[in-house]
Amino acid sequence: RRRDAPPPRLTRHLTLLTQTDVDGIHKERKKRSDAGKAHDNPETRLQVACVAWCDAADILVDGSPGGAAFMKGAHKARGCRPGRADLLVLEAGADGTHGLAVELKVGGNGLLHSQVAWLARARLKGWRTEVVRSLDEFCKVVRAHIGGLLVTL
C-alpha cells in the first residue's frame, strides 16, 4: 500500500456513501450522479432571501439546517427535531403569540407528516404558524404577525 493511499476501509466509504438511520446502523446508498456539483435547491434560496430580508428589517430570525443535516444525527442530538419549521421569527406577535414558525415550500411541495405535527405542537405552545411559497408572501406574513409596523424594504 502506498503511503498516500487511504486505508482499505476508508476507500470503501469514499466509493459508497453511508447513511445512518435512527438505530445508528449504516446503510449503503448509491453515489449521487451529480456529486461534486452545486445542487440547486429553490427552498434554500428562498430561505436565504427571507433571512436577508429579516436582517435588513432588524427582525430576529433563526433558520433550520433542514434536510440531510437531520439524517446525520448530530443535529438531532443538539436539539434540532424532524419537522421543525424552516424559520422561526423570534418576535412576539401583535395577537399575543410568542413567535412565528414559518415552513417554506416551493412549487407543489406539500408538508411532511413530521412538519404537520411540529407546526401543530408549536400552535399549542402559543406560536403562530404559516406555510409560505415566496419572499413576498413571507414579508406579508411577518408584517401581519408583528402588527404591520415595518417599513417596506
Coordinates of N, CA and C in Angstrom, one line a residue:
R1 N 0.8 -1.2 0.0 CA 0.0 0.0 0.0 C 0.9 1.2 0.0
R2 N 0.5 2.2 -0.8 CA 1.3 3.5 -0.9 C 1.0 4.3 0.4
R3 N 1.9 5.1 0.8 CA 1.8 5.9 2.0 C 0.6 6.9 1.8
D4 N 0.4 7.5 0.6 CA -0.6 8.5 0.5 C -2.0 7.9 0.2
A5 N -2.1 6.6 0.0 CA -3.3 5.9 -0.3 C -4.2 5.8 1.0
P6 N -5.5 6.0 0.9 CA -6.3 5.8 2.1 C -6.4 4.4 2.5
P7 N -6.6 4.1 3.8 CA -6.7 2.7 4.2 C -7.9 2.0 3.5
P8 N -7.9 0.7 3.3 CA -8.9 0.0 2.5 C -10.3 0.3 3.0
R9 N -10.5 0.3 4.3 CA -11.9 0.6 4.8 C -12.3 2.0 4.4
L10 N -11.5 3.0 4.4 CA -11.8 4.4 4.1 C -12.1 4.4 2.6
T11 N -11.3 3.7 1.8 CA -11.5 3.7 0.3 C -13.0 3.2 0.0
R12 N -13.4 2.2 0.7 CA -14.8 1.7 0.5 C -15.8 2.8 0.8
H13 N -15.6 3.6 1.9 CA -16.5 4.7 2.3 C -16.5 5.8 1.3
L14 N -15.3 6.0 0.6 CA -15.3 7.0 -0.4 C -16.0 6.6 -1.6
T15 N -16.1 5.3 -1.9 CA -16.8 4.8 -3.1 C -18.3 4.8 -2.8
L16 N -18.7 4.2 -1.7 CA -20.1 4.0 -1.3 C -20.4 5.0 -0.1
L17 N -21.3 5.9 -0.3 CA -21.6 6.8 0.8 C -22.5 6.0 1.8
T18 N -22.5 6.4 3.0 CA -23.3 5.7 4.0 C -24.3 6.7 4.6
Q19 N -25.4 6.2 5.1 CA -26.4 7.0 5.7 C -26.7 6.3 7.1
T20 N -26.8 7.0 8.1 CA -27.1 6.4 9.4 C -28.6 6.6 9.7
D21 N -29.2 5.4 10.0 CA -30.7 5.5 10.3 C -30.8 5.8 11.8
V22 N -32.1 5.7 12.3 CA -32.4 6.0 13.7 C -31.7 5.1 14.7
D23 N -31.4 3.9 14.3 CA -30.8 2.9 15.2 C -29.2 3.0 15.2
G24 N -28.7 3.9 14.4 CA -27.3 4.1 14.2 C -26.6 3.1 13.3
I25 N -27.4 2.3 12.6 CA -26.9 1.3 11.6 C -26.6 2.0 10.3
H26 N -25.4 1.8 9.7 CA -25.1 2.4 8.5 C -25.7 1.6 7.3
K27 N -26.3 2.2 6.4 CA -26.9 1.6 5.2 C -26.1 2.2 4.0
E28 N -25.8 1.3 3.1 CA -25.1 1.8 1.9 C -26.1 2.5 0.9
R29 N -25.7 3.5 0.3 CA -26.6 4.1 -0.7 C -25.7 4.5 -1.9
K30 N -26.4 4.7 -3.0 CA -25.7 5.0 -4.3 C -25.1 6.4 -4.2
K31 N -24.0 6.5 -4.9 CA -23.3 7.8 -5.1 C -24.2 8.6 -6.0
R32 N -24.3 9.9 -5.7 CA -25.1 10.8 -6.5 C -24.5 11.0 -7.9
S33 N -25.3 11.1 -8.9 CA -24.8 11.2 -10.2 C -24.3 12.6 -10.4
D34 N -24.7 13.6 -9.6 CA -24.2 15.0 -9.7 C -23.3 15.3 -8.5
A35 N -22.6 14.3 -8.0 CA -21.7 14.6 -6.8 C -20.6 15.5 -7.2
G36 N -20.3 16.5 -6.3 CA -19.3 17.4 -6.6 C -19.8 18.7 -7.3
K37 N -21.0 18.7 -7.8 CA -21.5 19.8 -8.4 C -22.5 20.6 -7.5
A38 N -22.7 21.9 -7.8 CA -23.6 22.7 -6.9 C -25.0 22.1 -7.1
H39 N -25.7 21.9 -6.0 CA -27.1 21.4 -6.1 C -28.0 22.6 -6.0
D40 N -28.9 22.7 -7.0 CA -29.9 23.8 -7.0 C -31.1 23.4 -6.1
N41 N -31.3 24.2 -5.1 CA -32.4 24.0 -4.1 C -33.2 25.2 -4.0
P42 N -34.3 25.3 -4.6 CA -35.1 26.5 -4.6 C -35.6 26.9 -3.1
E43 N -35.8 25.9 -2.3 CA -36.2 26.2 -0.9 C -35.1 26.9 -0.1
T44 N -33.9 26.4 -0.4 CA -32.7 27.1 0.3 C -32.6 28.5 -0.2
R45 N -32.7 28.7 -1.5 CA -32.6 30.1 -2.0 C -33.7 31.0 -1.4
L46 N -34.9 30.5 -1.2 CA -36.0 31.2 -0.6 C -35.7 31.5 0.9
Q47 N -35.1 30.5 1.6 CA -34.8 30.7 3.0 C -33.7 31.8 3.1
V48 N -32.7 31.8 2.3 CA -31.6 32.8 2.3 C -32.2 34.2 2.1
A49 N -33.1 34.3 1.1 CA -33.7 35.6 0.8 C -34.6 36.1 2.0
C50 N -35.3 35.2 2.7 CA -36.2 35.6 3.8 C -35.3 36.0 5.0
V51 N -34.2 35.3 5.2 CA -33.3 35.7 6.3 C -32.7 37.1 6.0
A52 N -32.3 37.3 4.8 CA -31.7 38.6 4.4 C -32.7 39.7 4.6
W53 N -33.9 39.5 4.3 CA -35.0 40.5 4.5 C -35.2 40.8 6.0
C54 N -35.2 39.7 6.8 CA -35.3 39.9 8.2 C -34.2 40.7 8.8
D55 N -33.0 40.3 8.4 CA -31.8 41.0 8.9 C -31.8 42.5 8.5
A56 N -32.2 42.8 7.3 CA -32.3 44.2 6.9 C -33.4 45.0 7.6
A57 N -34.4 44.3 8.1 CA -35.5 44.9 8.8 C -35.3 44.8 10.3
D58 N -34.2 44.3 10.8 CA -33.8 44.1 12.2 C -34.9 43.2 12.9
I59 N -35.2 42.2 12.3 CA -36.1 41.2 12.8 C -35.3 40.0 13.2
L60 N -35.5 39.5 14.5 CA -34.7 38.4 15.0 C -35.3 37.1 14.4
V61 N -34.5 36.4 13.7 CA -34.9 35.1 13.0 C -33.9 34.0 13.2
D62 N -34.3 32.8 13.3 CA -33.4 31.7 13.4 C -33.8 30.6 12.3
G63 N -32.8 30.1 11.6 CA -33.1 29.2 10.5 C -32.7 27.8 10.9
S64 N -33.4 26.8 10.2 CA -33.1 25.4 10.4 C -32.2 24.9 9.3
P65 N -31.2 24.1 9.7 CA -30.4 23.5 8.6 C -31.2 22.6 7.7
G66 N -32.1 21.9 8.3 CA -33.1 21.1 7.5 C -32.5 19.9 6.7
G67 N -33.3 19.2 6.1 CA -32.9 18.2 5.1 C -32.0 17.1 5.7
A68 N -30.9 16.9 4.9 CA -30.0 15.8 5.1 C -29.2 16.0 6.5
A69 N -29.1 17.3 6.9 CA -28.4 17.5 8.2 C -29.1 16.7 9.3
F70 N -30.4 16.6 9.3 CA -31.0 15.8 10.4 C -30.7 14.3 10.3
M71 N -30.4 13.8 9.1 CA -30.2 12.4 9.0 C -28.8 12.0 9.6
K72 N -27.9 12.9 9.8 CA -26.6 12.6 10.3 C -26.6 12.3 11.8
G73 N -27.6 12.8 12.5 CA -27.7 12.5 13.9 C -27.2 13.6 14.8
A74 N -26.2 14.3 14.5 CA -25.6 15.3 15.3 C -26.6 16.4 15.6
H75 N -27.3 16.9 14.6 CA -28.2 18.0 14.8 C -29.4 17.6 15.8
K76 N -29.8 16.4 15.6 CA -30.9 15.9 16.4 C -30.4 15.8 17.9
A77 N -29.2 15.3 18.1 CA -28.7 15.3 19.5 C -28.5 16.7 20.1
R78 N -28.4 17.7 19.3 CA -28.2 19.0 19.7 C -29.6 19.8 19.9
G79 N -30.7 19.1 19.6 CA -32.0 19.7 19.8 C -32.8 20.0 18.6
C80 N -32.2 19.8 17.4 CA -33.0 20.0 16.2 C -33.9 18.8 16.0
R81 N -35.1 19.0 15.7 CA -36.1 17.9 15.5 C -36.6 17.8 14.1
P82 N -36.9 16.6 13.7 CA -37.5 16.5 12.3 C -38.8 17.2 12.3
G83 N -39.1 17.9 11.2 CA -40.4 18.6 11.1 C -40.3 20.0 11.5
R84 N -39.2 20.4 12.2 CA -39.0 21.8 12.6 C -39.2 22.8 11.5
A85 N -39.9 23.9 11.8 CA -40.1 24.9 10.7 C -38.8 25.4 10.2
D86 N -38.8 25.8 9.0 CA -37.5 26.3 8.3 C -37.0 27.6 9.0
L87 N -38.0 28.5 9.4 CA -37.6 29.8 10.0 C -38.5 30.0 11.2
L88 N -37.8 30.5 12.3 CA -38.5 30.9 13.5 C -38.3 32.4 13.6
V89 N -39.3 33.2 13.5 CA -39.3 34.6 13.8 C -39.4 34.8 15.3
L90 N -38.4 35.3 15.9 CA -38.3 35.3 17.4 C -38.8 36.7 17.8
E91 N -39.9 37.1 17.4 CA -40.6 38.4 17.7 C -42.0 38.1 18.2
A92 N -42.4 38.7 19.3 CA -43.8 38.5 19.8 C -44.8 39.0 18.8
G93 N -45.9 38.3 18.6 CA -46.9 38.7 17.7 C -47.8 39.8 18.3
A94 N -48.4 40.6 17.4 CA -49.4 41.6 17.8 C -50.6 41.0 18.4
D95 N -50.9 39.7 18.1 CA -52.0 39.0 18.6 C -51.7 38.2 19.9
G96 N -50.5 38.4 20.5 CA -50.1 37.8 21.7 C -49.4 36.5 21.6
T97 N -49.2 36.0 20.3 CA -48.4 34.8 20.1 C -47.0 35.0 20.5
H98 N -46.3 34.0 20.8 CA -44.9 34.1 21.3 C -43.9 34.3 20.1
G99 N -44.2 33.8 18.9 CA -43.4 34.0 17.8 C -44.1 33.4 16.6
L100 N -43.3 33.4 15.5 CA -43.9 32.9 14.2 C -43.0 31.8 13.6
A101 N -43.6 30.6 13.4 CA -42.8 29.5 12.8 C -43.3 29.4 11.3
V102 N -42.3 29.5 10.4 CA -42.6 29.5 9.0 C -42.0 28.3 8.3
E103 N -42.8 27.6 7.6 CA -42.4 26.5 6.8 C -42.4 27.0 5.4
L104 N -41.2 26.8 4.7 CA -41.1 27.3 3.3 C -41.3 26.1 2.3
K105 N -42.1 26.4 1.3 CA -42.4 25.4 0.3 C -42.3 26.1 -1.0
V106 N -41.8 25.4 -2.0 CA -41.7 25.9 -3.4 C -42.4 25.0 -4.3
G107 N -43.1 25.5 -5.3 CA -43.8 24.7 -6.3 C -45.0 24.0 -5.6
G108 N -45.2 22.7 -6.0 CA -46.3 22.0 -5.5 C -45.9 21.1 -4.3
N109 N -44.8 21.3 -3.6 CA -44.4 20.6 -2.5 C -45.4 20.8 -1.3
G110 N -45.7 19.7 -0.7 CA -46.6 19.7 0.5 C -45.8 19.4 1.8
L111 N -46.6 19.5 2.9 CA -46.0 19.3 4.2 C -45.8 17.8 4.4
L112 N -44.7 17.4 5.1 CA -44.5 16.0 5.5 C -45.3 15.9 6.8
H113 N -45.5 14.6 7.2 CA -46.3 14.3 8.4 C -45.5 14.9 9.6
S114 N -44.2 14.8 9.6 CA -43.4 15.4 10.8 C -43.6 16.9 10.8
Q115 N -43.7 17.6 9.7 CA -43.9 19.0 9.7 C -45.3 19.4 10.2
V116 N -46.3 18.7 9.8 CA -47.6 18.9 10.2 C -47.7 18.8 11.8
A117 N -47.1 17.7 12.3 CA -47.1 17.5 13.7 C -46.3 18.6 14.5
W118 N -45.1 19.0 13.9 CA -44.3 20.0 14.6 C -45.1 21.3 14.6
L119 N -45.7 21.7 13.5 CA -46.4 23.0 13.5 C -47.6 23.0 14.4
A120 N -48.3 21.8 14.5 CA -49.5 21.7 15.4 C -49.0 21.9 16.8
R121 N -47.9 21.3 17.2 CA -47.4 21.4 18.5 C -47.0 22.8 18.8
A122 N -46.4 23.5 17.9 CA -46.0 24.9 18.1 C -47.2 25.8 18.3
R123 N -48.3 25.5 17.6 CA -49.6 26.3 17.8 C -50.1 26.1 19.2
L124 N -50.0 24.8 19.7 CA -50.5 24.5 21.1 C -49.6 25.2 22.1
K125 N -48.4 25.6 21.8 CA -47.5 26.3 22.7 C -47.6 27.8 22.5
G126 N -48.5 28.3 21.7 CA -48.7 29.7 21.6 C -48.0 30.4 20.5
W127 N -47.6 29.6 19.5 CA -46.9 30.2 18.3 C -47.8 30.3 17.2
R128 N -47.6 31.3 16.4 CA -48.3 31.4 15.1 C -47.5 30.6 14.1
T129 N -48.2 29.8 13.2 CA -47.5 29.0 12.2 C -48.1 29.4 10.8
E130 N -47.2 29.4 9.8 CA -47.6 29.7 8.5 C -46.7 28.8 7.5
V131 N -47.3 28.5 6.4 CA -46.6 27.9 5.2 C -46.6 29.0 4.1
V132 N -45.4 29.3 3.7 CA -45.3 30.3 2.6 C -44.5 29.8 1.4
R133 N -44.8 30.4 0.2 CA -44.2 29.9 -1.0 C -43.4 30.9 -1.8
S134 N -43.3 32.1 -1.2 CA -42.5 33.2 -1.9 C -42.0 34.2 -0.9
L135 N -41.0 35.0 -1.3 CA -40.5 36.0 -0.4 C -41.6 37.1 -0.1
D136 N -42.3 37.4 -1.1 CA -43.4 38.4 -1.0 C -44.4 37.9 0.1
E137 N -44.8 36.7 0.0 CA -45.8 36.1 0.9 C -45.2 36.1 2.3
F138 N -43.9 35.8 2.4 CA -43.2 35.7 3.7 C -43.2 37.1 4.4
C139 N -42.9 38.2 3.6 CA -42.9 39.5 4.1 C -44.3 39.9 4.6
K140 N -45.3 39.6 3.9 CA -46.7 39.9 4.3 C -47.0 39.2 5.6
V141 N -46.7 38.0 5.7 CA -47.0 37.2 6.9 C -46.3 37.8 8.1
V142 N -45.0 38.1 7.9 CA -44.2 38.7 9.1 C -44.8 40.0 9.5
R143 N -45.1 40.9 8.5 CA -45.7 42.2 8.8 C -47.0 42.0 9.6
A144 N -47.8 41.1 9.1 CA -49.1 40.9 9.8 C -48.8 40.3 11.2
H145 N -47.8 39.5 11.4 CA -47.5 38.9 12.7 C -47.1 40.0 13.7
I146 N -46.2 40.9 13.3 CA -45.7 41.9 14.3 C -46.6 43.1 14.3
G147 N -47.7 43.1 13.5 CA -48.6 44.3 13.6 C -48.5 45.3 12.5
G148 N -47.8 45.0 11.4 CA -47.7 45.9 10.3 C -46.8 47.1 10.6
L149 N -45.9 47.0 11.6 CA -45.2 48.2 12.0 C -43.9 48.4 11.2
L150 N -43.6 47.4 10.2 CA -42.4 47.5 9.5 C -42.5 48.4 8.2
V151 N -41.5 49.0 7.9 CA -41.4 49.8 6.7 C -41.1 48.8 5.6
T152 N -41.7 49.0 4.4 CA -41.5 48.1 3.3 C -40.1 48.2 2.8
L153 N -39.4 47.1 2.7 CA -38.0 47.1 2.2 C -37.9 46.7 0.8

